[in-house]
């Protein structure tokens, strides 16, 4: 199956309100062009250098999402064009994105990354850290960023029950946080969960943005 066929196949299964982020990291620009020609406009990348190189060579109406771990000293390279930063995992990073966005005269949309997996290696706030950060309230003074929702990654496992449990825990947390802090902020509406192997489970748990790489582009080498 071609890249375009895979995109069409995935799209056909998505309910209204769920958008596909095609994760093109490690794949060449030609692969992105194929997806683009099939109508795909949102692409996700996880490395700053790779993202800026690709952005320069590809159509200007692509919506680029940064889905990786962002280092503060590299924010400035993506600020001019990035549409959404999925992995904001500390208040310090949020502040730094705000600072760079203000310099570039932009307001940047961000998602807070929550740690929901068992593995130690995945980045993100714990639920408690996130509550504390939001309760503290200083984030409201950051006028060049908008918190648009939450992002998470489930444990890498075949155990569907566990994945389901982790996604639902984030779905419940999303509802709690929306009610407590973002009731009057309509931009807070995204839940970024689900990858190639688990996106149907993520959709059941309320995902609005699925991040799918290998199912579209094949294995990364
Ligand atoms: C690589 C990556 C994906 C896509 O993973 P696939 O299993 O290839 O679909 C999604 N989200 C993040 C954060 C990633 O780094």
PDB file of C-alpha atoms in Angstrom, residues 7-214:
ATOM      1  CA  UNK A   7      -3.493   7.896   5.103  1.00  0.00           C
ATOM      2  CA  UNK A   8      -6.891   7.456   3.462  1.00  0.00           C
ATOM      3  CA  UNK A   9      -7.405   4.172   5.283  1.00  0.00           C
ATOM      4  CA  UNK A  10      -6.692   5.698   8.701  1.00  0.00           C
ATOM      5  CA  UNK A  11      -8.763   8.789   8.011  1.00  0.00           C
ATOM      6  CA  UNK A  12     -11.774   6.682   7.057  1.00  0.00           C
ATOM      7  CA  UNK A  13     -11.812   5.253  10.595  1.00  0.00           C
ATOM      8  CA  UNK A  14     -11.575   8.560  12.463  1.00  0.00           C
ATOM      9  CA  UNK A  15     -14.677   9.964  14.140  1.00  0.00           C
ATOM     10  CA  UNK A  16     -15.456  13.680  13.776  1.00  0.00           C
ATOM     11  CA  UNK A  17     -13.295  15.753  16.053  1.00  0.00           C
ATOM     12  CA  UNK A  18     -10.242  13.517  15.839  1.00  0.00           C
ATOM     13  CA  UNK A  19      -7.371  14.881  13.754  1.00  0.00           C
ATOM     14  CA  UNK A  20      -4.445  12.941  12.361  1.00  0.00           C
ATOM     15  CA  UNK A  21      -0.880  14.110  12.988  1.00  0.00           C
ATOM     16  CA  UNK A  22       1.334  12.267  10.490  1.00  0.00           C
ATOM     17  CA  UNK A  23       4.603  11.656  12.338  1.00  0.00           C
ATOM     18  CA  UNK A  24       7.268  11.993   9.671  1.00  0.00           C
ATOM     19  CA  UNK A  25      10.399  11.951  11.836  1.00  0.00           C
ATOM     20  CA  UNK A  26      13.371  10.136  10.207  1.00  0.00           C
ATOM     21  CA  UNK A  27      11.498   9.944   6.889  1.00  0.00           C
ATOM     22  CA  UNK A  28      12.576  12.042   3.906  1.00  0.00           C
ATOM     23  CA  UNK A  29      10.737  15.030   2.477  1.00  0.00           C
ATOM     24  CA  UNK A  30       9.574  12.945  -0.502  1.00  0.00           C
ATOM     25  CA  UNK A  31       7.528  10.794   1.872  1.00  0.00           C
ATOM     26  CA  UNK A  32       5.966  13.920   3.339  1.00  0.00           C
ATOM     27  CA  UNK A  33       5.128  15.147  -0.159  1.00  0.00           C
ATOM     28  CA  UNK A  34       3.309  11.903  -0.892  1.00  0.00           C
ATOM     29  CA  UNK A  35       1.230  12.321   2.230  1.00  0.00           C
ATOM     30  CA  UNK A  36       0.640  15.968   1.362  1.00  0.00           C
ATOM     31  CA  UNK A  37      -0.663  14.976  -2.028  1.00  0.00           C
ATOM     32  CA  UNK A  38      -3.148  12.680  -0.305  1.00  0.00           C
ATOM     33  CA  UNK A  39      -4.471  15.754   1.489  1.00  0.00           C
ATOM     34  CA  UNK A  40      -2.545  15.455   4.760  1.00  0.00           C
ATOM     35  CA  UNK A  41      -1.610  18.851   6.229  1.00  0.00           C
ATOM     36  CA  UNK A  42      -0.549  18.197   9.838  1.00  0.00           C
ATOM     37  CA  UNK A  43       2.895  16.692  10.329  1.00  0.00           C
ATOM     38  CA  UNK A  44       4.743  15.878  13.548  1.00  0.00           C
ATOM     39  CA  UNK A  45       8.499  15.981  14.043  1.00  0.00           C
ATOM     40  CA  UNK A  46      10.576  15.346  17.143  1.00  0.00           C
ATOM     41  CA  UNK A  47      13.944  16.946  16.351  1.00  0.00           C
ATOM     42  CA  UNK A  48      14.499  20.643  15.885  1.00  0.00           C
ATOM     43  CA  UNK A  49      17.158  20.457  13.174  1.00  0.00           C
ATOM     44  CA  UNK A  50      15.229  17.931  11.125  1.00  0.00           C
ATOM     45  CA  UNK A  51      12.047  19.974  11.454  1.00  0.00           C
ATOM     46  CA  UNK A  52      13.618  23.265  10.367  1.00  0.00           C
ATOM     47  CA  UNK A  53      15.315  21.584   7.377  1.00  0.00           C
ATOM     48  CA  UNK A  54      12.063  20.033   6.221  1.00  0.00           C
ATOM     49  CA  UNK A  55       9.991  23.135   6.826  1.00  0.00           C
ATOM     50  CA  UNK A  56      12.206  25.111   4.455  1.00  0.00           C
ATOM     51  CA  UNK A  57      11.721  22.654   1.610  1.00  0.00           C
ATOM     52  CA  UNK A  58       8.038  21.845   1.864  1.00  0.00           C
ATOM     53  CA  UNK A  59       4.759  23.670   1.153  1.00  0.00           C
ATOM     54  CA  UNK A  60       3.949  26.654   3.330  1.00  0.00           C
ATOM     55  CA  UNK A  61       0.453  25.502   4.266  1.00  0.00           C
ATOM     56  CA  UNK A  62       1.741  22.518   6.257  1.00  0.00           C
ATOM     57  CA  UNK A  63       0.910  22.711   9.956  1.00  0.00           C
ATOM     58  CA  UNK A  64       4.040  21.579  11.792  1.00  0.00           C
ATOM     59  CA  UNK A  65       3.658  20.072  15.247  1.00  0.00           C
ATOM     60  CA  UNK A  66       6.663  19.541  17.485  1.00  0.00           C
ATOM     61  CA  UNK A  67       6.138  16.285  19.378  1.00  0.00           C
ATOM     62  CA  UNK A  68       9.566  15.608  20.896  1.00  0.00           C
ATOM     63  CA  UNK A  69      11.425  16.689  23.972  1.00  0.00           C
ATOM     64  CA  UNK A  70      12.210  20.366  23.441  1.00  0.00           C
ATOM     65  CA  UNK A  71      15.422  21.856  24.773  1.00  0.00           C
ATOM     66  CA  UNK A  72      15.111  25.481  25.859  1.00  0.00           C
ATOM     67  CA  UNK A  73      18.078  26.653  23.772  1.00  0.00           C
ATOM     68  CA  UNK A  74      16.431  25.363  20.584  1.00  0.00           C
ATOM     69  CA  UNK A  75      12.961  26.872  20.980  1.00  0.00           C
ATOM     70  CA  UNK A  76      13.918  29.934  18.983  1.00  0.00           C
ATOM     71  CA  UNK A  77      14.500  27.927  15.803  1.00  0.00           C
ATOM     72  CA  UNK A  78      10.951  26.607  15.596  1.00  0.00           C
ATOM     73  CA  UNK A  79       9.032  29.548  17.092  1.00  0.00           C
ATOM     74  CA  UNK A  80       8.626  31.415  13.784  1.00  0.00           C
ATOM     75  CA  UNK A  81       6.553  28.690  12.134  1.00  0.00           C
ATOM     76  CA  UNK A  82       5.497  25.877  14.490  1.00  0.00           C
ATOM     77  CA  UNK A  83       1.710  25.453  15.028  1.00  0.00           C
ATOM     78  CA  UNK A  84       1.595  23.339  18.165  1.00  0.00           C
ATOM     79  CA  UNK A  85       4.151  22.140  20.708  1.00  0.00           C
ATOM     80  CA  UNK A  86       2.884  18.872  22.197  1.00  0.00           C
ATOM     81  CA  UNK A  87       5.479  18.109  24.837  1.00  0.00           C
ATOM     82  CA  UNK A  88       5.676  20.948  27.338  1.00  0.00           C
ATOM     83  CA  UNK A  89       6.793  19.048  30.409  1.00  0.00           C
ATOM     84  CA  UNK A  90       7.883  21.744  32.875  1.00  0.00           C
ATOM     85  CA  UNK A  91       6.888  25.232  33.921  1.00  0.00           C
ATOM     86  CA  UNK A  92      10.366  26.408  33.034  1.00  0.00           C
ATOM     87  CA  UNK A  93       9.901  25.262  29.447  1.00  0.00           C
ATOM     88  CA  UNK A  94       6.494  26.949  29.241  1.00  0.00           C
ATOM     89  CA  UNK A  95       8.058  30.210  30.472  1.00  0.00           C
ATOM     90  CA  UNK A  96      10.865  29.924  27.965  1.00  0.00           C
ATOM     91  CA  UNK A  97       8.478  29.243  25.065  1.00  0.00           C
ATOM     92  CA  UNK A  98       6.505  32.294  26.195  1.00  0.00           C
ATOM     93  CA  UNK A  99       9.635  34.424  26.171  1.00  0.00           C
ATOM     94  CA  UNK A 100      10.730  33.321  22.704  1.00  0.00           C
ATOM     95  CA  UNK A 101       7.196  33.649  21.328  1.00  0.00           C
ATOM     96  CA  UNK A 102       6.936  37.213  22.654  1.00  0.00           C
ATOM     97  CA  UNK A 103      10.229  38.097  20.964  1.00  0.00           C
ATOM     98  CA  UNK A 104       8.911  36.735  17.680  1.00  0.00           C
ATOM     99  CA  UNK A 105       5.566  38.509  18.103  1.00  0.00           C
ATOM    100  CA  UNK A 106       3.627  35.274  18.161  1.00  0.00           C
ATOM    101  CA  UNK A 107       1.249  33.480  20.488  1.00  0.00           C
ATOM    102  CA  UNK A 108       2.190  29.826  20.615  1.00  0.00           C
ATOM    103  CA  UNK A 109      -0.162  26.937  21.238  1.00  0.00           C
ATOM    104  CA  UNK A 110       1.154  24.284  23.633  1.00  0.00           C
ATOM    105  CA  UNK A 111       0.034  21.042  25.210  1.00  0.00           C
ATOM    106  CA  UNK A 112       1.162  19.975  28.667  1.00  0.00           C
ATOM    107  CA  UNK A 113       2.754  16.538  28.651  1.00  0.00           C
ATOM    108  CA  UNK A 114       1.674  14.183  31.427  1.00  0.00           C
ATOM    109  CA  UNK A 115       3.573  11.121  32.501  1.00  0.00           C
ATOM    110  CA  UNK A 116       1.092   8.243  32.353  1.00  0.00           C
ATOM    111  CA  UNK A 117       3.337   5.285  31.457  1.00  0.00           C
ATOM    112  CA  UNK A 118       5.102   2.898  33.786  1.00  0.00           C
ATOM    113  CA  UNK A 119       8.467   3.492  32.160  1.00  0.00           C
ATOM    114  CA  UNK A 120      10.750   5.928  33.904  1.00  0.00           C
ATOM    115  CA  UNK A 121      12.148   7.226  30.651  1.00  0.00           C
ATOM    116  CA  UNK A 122       9.120   9.121  29.400  1.00  0.00           C
ATOM    117  CA  UNK A 123       8.987  12.815  30.116  1.00  0.00           C
ATOM    118  CA  UNK A 124       6.098  14.715  31.607  1.00  0.00           C
ATOM    119  CA  UNK A 125       4.381  16.163  34.651  1.00  0.00           C
ATOM    120  CA  UNK A 126       2.777  13.836  37.177  1.00  0.00           C
ATOM    121  CA  UNK A 127      -0.919  14.641  37.723  1.00  0.00           C
ATOM    122  CA  UNK A 128      -0.028  16.155  41.081  1.00  0.00           C
ATOM    123  CA  UNK A 129       2.777  18.321  39.681  1.00  0.00           C
ATOM    124  CA  UNK A 130       0.475  19.547  36.958  1.00  0.00           C
ATOM    125  CA  UNK A 131      -2.305  20.429  39.418  1.00  0.00           C
ATOM    126  CA  UNK A 132       0.183  22.307  41.571  1.00  0.00           C
ATOM    127  CA  UNK A 133       1.568  24.231  38.634  1.00  0.00           C
ATOM    128  CA  UNK A 134      -1.898  25.263  37.488  1.00  0.00           C
ATOM    129  CA  UNK A 135      -3.049  26.076  41.023  1.00  0.00           C
ATOM    130  CA  UNK A 136      -0.057  28.277  41.549  1.00  0.00           C
ATOM    131  CA  UNK A 137      -1.506  30.488  38.837  1.00  0.00           C
ATOM    132  CA  UNK A 138       1.573  32.202  37.474  1.00  0.00           C
ATOM    133  CA  UNK A 139       0.985  30.581  34.069  1.00  0.00           C
ATOM    134  CA  UNK A 140      -1.900  32.992  33.567  1.00  0.00           C
ATOM    135  CA  UNK A 141       0.590  35.834  33.219  1.00  0.00           C
ATOM    136  CA  UNK A 142       2.285  34.186  30.235  1.00  0.00           C
ATOM    137  CA  UNK A 143       0.521  36.086  27.496  1.00  0.00           C
ATOM    138  CA  UNK A 144       2.403  34.656  24.506  1.00  0.00           C
ATOM    139  CA  UNK A 145       1.482  31.016  25.060  1.00  0.00           C
ATOM    140  CA  UNK A 146      -1.899  29.306  25.113  1.00  0.00           C
ATOM    141  CA  UNK A 147      -2.341  25.996  26.897  1.00  0.00           C
ATOM    142  CA  UNK A 148      -4.573  24.092  24.462  1.00  0.00           C
ATOM    143  CA  UNK A 149      -4.745  20.700  26.151  1.00  0.00           C
ATOM    144  CA  UNK A 150      -2.811  17.661  27.295  1.00  0.00           C
ATOM    145  CA  UNK A 151      -0.546  15.048  25.733  1.00  0.00           C
ATOM    146  CA  UNK A 152       0.618  11.640  26.905  1.00  0.00           C
ATOM    147  CA  UNK A 153       2.204   8.356  25.862  1.00  0.00           C
ATOM    148  CA  UNK A 154       1.102   4.971  27.128  1.00  0.00           C
ATOM    149  CA  UNK A 155       3.479   2.255  28.280  1.00  0.00           C
ATOM    150  CA  UNK A 156       5.088   0.261  25.459  1.00  0.00           C
ATOM    151  CA  UNK A 157       3.251  -3.034  26.035  1.00  0.00           C
ATOM    152  CA  UNK A 158       0.905  -5.536  24.387  1.00  0.00           C
ATOM    153  CA  UNK A 159      -1.400  -5.372  27.384  1.00  0.00           C
ATOM    154  CA  UNK A 160      -4.425  -3.540  26.022  1.00  0.00           C
ATOM    155  CA  UNK A 161      -6.036  -3.291  29.429  1.00  0.00           C
ATOM    156  CA  UNK A 162      -3.074  -1.384  30.756  1.00  0.00           C
ATOM    157  CA  UNK A 163      -2.966   0.975  27.782  1.00  0.00           C
ATOM    158  CA  UNK A 164      -6.697   1.545  28.092  1.00  0.00           C
ATOM    159  CA  UNK A 165      -6.308   2.299  31.805  1.00  0.00           C
ATOM    160  CA  UNK A 166      -3.531   4.816  31.171  1.00  0.00           C
ATOM    161  CA  UNK A 167      -5.413   6.613  28.400  1.00  0.00           C
ATOM    162  CA  UNK A 168      -8.570   6.797  30.475  1.00  0.00           C
ATOM    163  CA  UNK A 169      -6.658   8.140  33.471  1.00  0.00           C
ATOM    164  CA  UNK A 170      -5.456  10.989  31.250  1.00  0.00           C
ATOM    165  CA  UNK A 171      -8.948  11.461  29.809  1.00  0.00           C
ATOM    166  CA  UNK A 172     -10.338  11.813  33.342  1.00  0.00           C
ATOM    167  CA  UNK A 173      -7.561  14.195  34.301  1.00  0.00           C
ATOM    168  CA  UNK A 174      -8.287  16.276  31.191  1.00  0.00           C
ATOM    169  CA  UNK A 175     -11.927  16.636  32.282  1.00  0.00           C
ATOM    170  CA  UNK A 176     -10.896  17.589  35.813  1.00  0.00           C
ATOM    171  CA  UNK A 177      -8.396  20.208  34.646  1.00  0.00           C
ATOM    172  CA  UNK A 178     -10.721  21.660  32.039  1.00  0.00           C
ATOM    173  CA  UNK A 179     -13.410  22.156  34.677  1.00  0.00           C
ATOM    174  CA  UNK A 180     -11.039  23.557  37.303  1.00  0.00           C
ATOM    175  CA  UNK A 181      -8.855  25.884  35.232  1.00  0.00           C
ATOM    176  CA  UNK A 182      -9.972  26.241  31.633  1.00  0.00           C
ATOM    177  CA  UNK A 183     -13.739  26.502  31.753  1.00  0.00           C
ATOM    178  CA  UNK A 184     -13.720  29.929  30.151  1.00  0.00           C
ATOM    179  CA  UNK A 185     -10.905  29.119  27.705  1.00  0.00           C
ATOM    180  CA  UNK A 186     -12.311  27.486  24.575  1.00  0.00           C
ATOM    181  CA  UNK A 187      -8.810  26.927  23.202  1.00  0.00           C
ATOM    182  CA  UNK A 188      -8.326  24.214  25.824  1.00  0.00           C
ATOM    183  CA  UNK A 189      -9.790  21.373  23.779  1.00  0.00           C
ATOM    184  CA  UNK A 190      -7.050  18.965  22.706  1.00  0.00           C
ATOM    185  CA  UNK A 191      -6.132  15.566  24.062  1.00  0.00           C
ATOM    186  CA  UNK A 192      -3.107  14.238  22.185  1.00  0.00           C
ATOM    187  CA  UNK A 193      -2.982  10.483  22.764  1.00  0.00           C
ATOM    188  CA  UNK A 194      -2.611   7.478  20.487  1.00  0.00           C
ATOM    189  CA  UNK A 195       0.135   6.231  18.154  1.00  0.00           C
ATOM    190  CA  UNK A 196       0.323   3.575  15.411  1.00  0.00           C
ATOM    191  CA  UNK A 197      -0.374   0.596  17.654  1.00  0.00           C
ATOM    192  CA  UNK A 198      -2.818   2.069  20.118  1.00  0.00           C
ATOM    193  CA  UNK A 199      -4.746   4.908  18.494  1.00  0.00           C
ATOM    194  CA  UNK A 200      -8.120   3.085  18.439  1.00  0.00           C
ATOM    195  CA  UNK A 201      -7.866   2.744  22.234  1.00  0.00           C
ATOM    196  CA  UNK A 202      -6.924   6.415  22.517  1.00  0.00           C
ATOM    197  CA  UNK A 203      -9.975   7.447  20.497  1.00  0.00           C
ATOM    198  CA  UNK A 204     -12.189   5.507  22.909  1.00  0.00           C
ATOM    199  CA  UNK A 205     -10.627   7.529  25.713  1.00  0.00           C
ATOM    200  CA  UNK A 206     -11.369  10.869  24.054  1.00  0.00           C
ATOM    201  CA  UNK A 207      -8.340  11.621  21.885  1.00  0.00           C
ATOM    202  CA  UNK A 208      -8.627  14.620  19.575  1.00  0.00           C
ATOM    203  CA  UNK A 209      -5.151  14.326  18.035  1.00  0.00           C
ATOM    204  CA  UNK A 210      -3.602  10.990  17.158  1.00  0.00           C
ATOM    205  CA  UNK A 211       0.116  10.912  16.338  1.00  0.00           C
ATOM    206  CA  UNK A 212       0.734   8.173  13.810  1.00  0.00           C
ATOM    207  CA  UNK A 213       4.140   7.453  12.241  1.00  0.00           C
ATOM    208  CA  UNK A 214       5.087   3.915  11.266  1.00  0.00           C
TER     209      UNK A 214
END
